[in-house]
Amino acid sequence: MKTATSLTGLPQKKITTGLKRLQGAGITPERWLAMLDADPASMQNLADAWPVRLPSFSYDAVAILGFGEASTEPLPKPAPGEIVIRVGDWSLQDLRDCDTGKELMHQQDWYDKYDCMTAKLTPGVYRVRLPVRDSNRKNFSEQKGLLLSGEDVAPVALGAATLLVRLKETGNDLLENDWCRCSEVLPDGRHAALVVDEGRVLVYGYWDDYRNDGLWLSAARKA
């Protein structure tokens, strides 16, 4: 279904349902009319408090990336803002060297000499947040404070697999040209980081105290 890009483009049924829900929450006709006359600052406060529909996806990366057969069990339903993904026992190098990786990953080898960057994933189904909402403009310690119960910072191989499968299936960049920190600590103290650069996944690193509008956190937990 095509997504409406303006409120006036929504189906009348959805508009009516929305008005009924607002009325049920205590928005009377008088309050609605008061909103029409509100100043810009009040309208911005209203917009800031409005619920946000977060995108969510499910991917069987084992099958999509050509590492094996699709699961016979359906994947769990993702929560808003989550990517549910099934992965195998891959390393970052395995992803880079597979057919999809050769097409959609920069062919870097600088990380091959670091044990933390060659570790294989524990296979299974994960719930990934990439990026974690509102985690930009924060250092690494502040970003970790946004982890949910049971979550850890995502391993770089899991983050790369999530970016890869989304690129392969839709051509879209989950990070929208921004970066995300991952769990691995490089010998110089930086944390591994990922970005989609010119349509391909690139691996880099950022210092823990660095803050930037375009630097987010990745998070994951077993499903």
XYZ file of C-alpha atoms in Angstrom:
223
model
C 0.000 0.000 0.000
C 1.331 3.443 -0.913
C 2.098 5.577 2.134
C 0.429 8.991 2.288
C 2.860 11.900 2.461
C 0.369 14.420 3.905
C -2.477 14.272 6.410
C -4.945 15.335 3.717
C -3.890 12.288 1.704
C -4.940 9.810 4.391
C -8.076 7.707 3.815
C -11.159 9.238 5.448
C -11.577 6.129 7.608
C -8.169 6.665 9.231
C -8.888 10.362 9.810
C -12.208 9.529 11.462
C -10.583 6.833 13.613
C -7.891 9.295 14.692
C -10.435 11.943 15.655
C -12.396 9.406 17.688
C -9.253 8.372 19.569
C -8.392 12.003 20.290
C -11.908 12.592 21.588
C -11.646 9.485 23.749
C -8.425 10.885 25.222
C -10.176 14.113 26.215
C -9.692 16.338 23.164
C -13.079 18.087 22.994
C -14.247 20.185 20.030
C -13.360 23.281 22.055
C -9.790 22.073 22.547
C -9.542 21.171 18.861
C -10.619 24.677 17.863
C -8.151 26.134 20.367
C -5.418 24.143 18.649
C -6.279 25.824 15.335
C -5.496 29.203 16.914
C -2.388 28.066 18.807
C 0.938 29.850 18.390
C 3.810 28.081 16.553
C 5.651 27.202 19.783
C 2.585 25.431 21.188
C 2.136 23.539 17.921
C 5.783 22.446 18.028
C 5.324 21.173 21.593
C 2.318 19.188 20.381
C 4.303 17.724 17.483
C 7.211 16.813 19.778
C 4.866 14.864 22.074
C 3.087 13.060 19.213
C 3.623 9.286 18.934
C 6.122 8.120 16.315
C 5.583 4.992 14.213
C 8.960 3.262 14.104
C 9.704 0.969 11.139
C 10.303 -2.720 11.815
C 11.460 -5.602 9.609
C 12.135 -9.352 9.651
C 14.867 -11.024 7.585
C 16.145 -14.575 7.291
C 19.694 -13.521 6.466
C 20.892 -17.137 6.265
C 18.768 -17.627 3.158
C 18.935 -14.091 1.763
C 22.740 -13.911 1.873
C 23.144 -17.425 0.462
C 24.553 -19.175 3.542
C 21.868 -21.848 3.804
C 18.213 -22.782 3.628
C 15.405 -20.643 4.971
C 14.140 -21.493 8.441
C 11.143 -23.794 8.634
C 9.923 -21.797 11.641
C 8.443 -18.321 11.179
C 10.508 -15.479 12.574
C 9.155 -13.652 15.633
C 7.255 -10.437 15.050
C 9.524 -7.400 15.471
C 8.622 -4.679 17.934
C 8.459 -1.108 16.603
C 11.972 0.014 15.731
C 13.387 -3.538 15.670
C 14.882 -5.699 12.958
C 14.412 -9.405 13.632
C 17.187 -11.249 11.823
C 18.289 -14.879 11.605
C 22.042 -15.315 11.220
C 24.592 -18.123 11.054
C 28.021 -18.589 12.634
C 29.672 -15.956 10.440
C 32.565 -13.611 10.938
C 32.919 -10.187 9.389
C 35.315 -11.775 6.897
C 32.737 -14.410 5.931
C 30.271 -11.638 5.134
C 32.839 -9.645 3.186
C 33.858 -12.662 1.103
C 30.372 -13.994 0.261
C 28.816 -13.031 -3.070
C 26.622 -10.348 -1.506
C 29.542 -8.987 0.488
C 31.721 -8.729 -2.599
C 29.027 -6.546 -4.132
C 27.813 -4.587 -1.109
C 30.821 -4.368 1.242
C 34.041 -2.449 0.791
C 36.797 -5.047 0.445
C 38.822 -3.976 3.475
C 41.362 -6.214 5.176
C 42.816 -3.973 7.902
C 40.639 -5.659 10.552
C 41.749 -9.207 9.696
C 44.677 -8.998 12.137
C 42.486 -8.289 15.180
C 40.975 -11.234 17.061
C 37.964 -9.219 18.189
C 37.115 -8.462 14.557
C 37.383 -12.061 13.349
C 35.075 -13.657 15.929
C 32.112 -15.602 14.612
C 28.533 -14.867 15.584
C 26.523 -17.244 17.710
C 23.910 -18.455 15.208
C 20.260 -17.815 15.876
C 17.587 -15.148 15.767
C 18.298 -11.668 17.114
C 16.313 -8.528 17.752
C 18.428 -5.638 16.504
C 18.000 -1.896 16.877
C 20.103 -0.198 14.241
C 20.294 2.598 14.992
C 19.116 2.981 18.587
C 16.723 5.911 18.584
C 18.036 9.172 20.110
C 21.529 7.690 20.588
C 23.319 10.288 18.468
C 25.114 13.300 19.995
C 26.256 11.031 22.848
C 29.551 9.440 23.819
C 29.766 5.668 24.114
C 29.037 5.586 27.843
C 25.951 7.751 27.396
C 24.789 5.614 24.488
C 25.019 2.428 26.569
C 22.559 3.995 28.987
C 19.897 3.611 26.268
C 20.207 -0.191 26.118
C 17.052 -2.083 27.040
C 16.942 -4.988 29.471
C 18.722 -7.971 27.919
C 20.373 -5.894 25.193
C 24.062 -5.507 24.474
C 25.863 -3.358 21.964
C 25.640 -5.267 18.680
C 28.704 -7.167 17.403
C 30.113 -5.694 14.220
C 29.344 -8.861 12.221
C 25.695 -8.705 13.289
C 25.473 -5.019 12.447
C 27.093 -5.619 9.066
C 24.734 -8.529 8.318
C 21.741 -6.357 9.195
C 22.891 -3.543 6.920
C 23.742 -6.012 4.143
C 20.430 -7.817 4.145
C 18.508 -4.543 4.095
C 20.627 -3.253 1.216
C 20.198 -6.475 -0.737
C 16.432 -6.676 -0.225
C 15.502 -3.012 -0.682
C 18.565 -0.986 -1.646
C 17.945 1.153 1.444
C 20.483 2.217 4.054
C 19.180 1.730 7.601
C 21.610 4.402 8.824
C 20.739 6.936 6.107
C 24.411 7.833 5.538
C 25.175 7.996 9.271
C 27.408 5.754 11.423
C 26.770 3.308 14.260
C 29.092 2.072 16.987
C 29.448 -1.676 17.566
C 30.728 -3.705 20.519
C 34.296 -4.543 19.453
C 37.130 -2.515 20.980
C 40.114 -2.002 18.678
C 43.688 -2.094 20.064
C 43.907 1.710 19.980
C 40.798 2.000 22.176
C 38.275 2.930 19.504
C 35.017 1.012 19.096
C 34.297 -0.527 15.709
C 31.751 1.392 13.665
C 29.759 0.870 10.471
C 28.486 3.112 7.700
C 27.041 2.586 4.232
C 29.431 4.480 1.975
C 28.547 4.827 -1.714
C 26.103 1.933 -1.428
C 28.493 -0.457 0.342
C 29.122 -1.288 3.997
C 32.332 0.214 5.387
C 34.030 -0.688 8.693
C 35.774 2.008 10.713
C 36.254 3.035 14.348
C 35.390 5.925 16.670
C 36.776 7.068 20.013
C 34.446 6.526 22.968
C 34.307 10.192 23.972
C 33.380 11.384 20.475
C 29.906 12.888 19.975
C 28.327 13.674 16.622
C 24.885 14.195 15.091
C 25.551 11.272 12.748
C 27.065 8.751 15.168
C 24.577 6.313 16.720
C 24.604 3.061 18.691
C 23.614 -0.416 17.519
C 21.983 -2.842 19.964
C 20.923 -6.492 19.908
C 19.510 -9.310 22.029
C 18.693 -12.933 21.313
C 15.059 -13.451 20.351
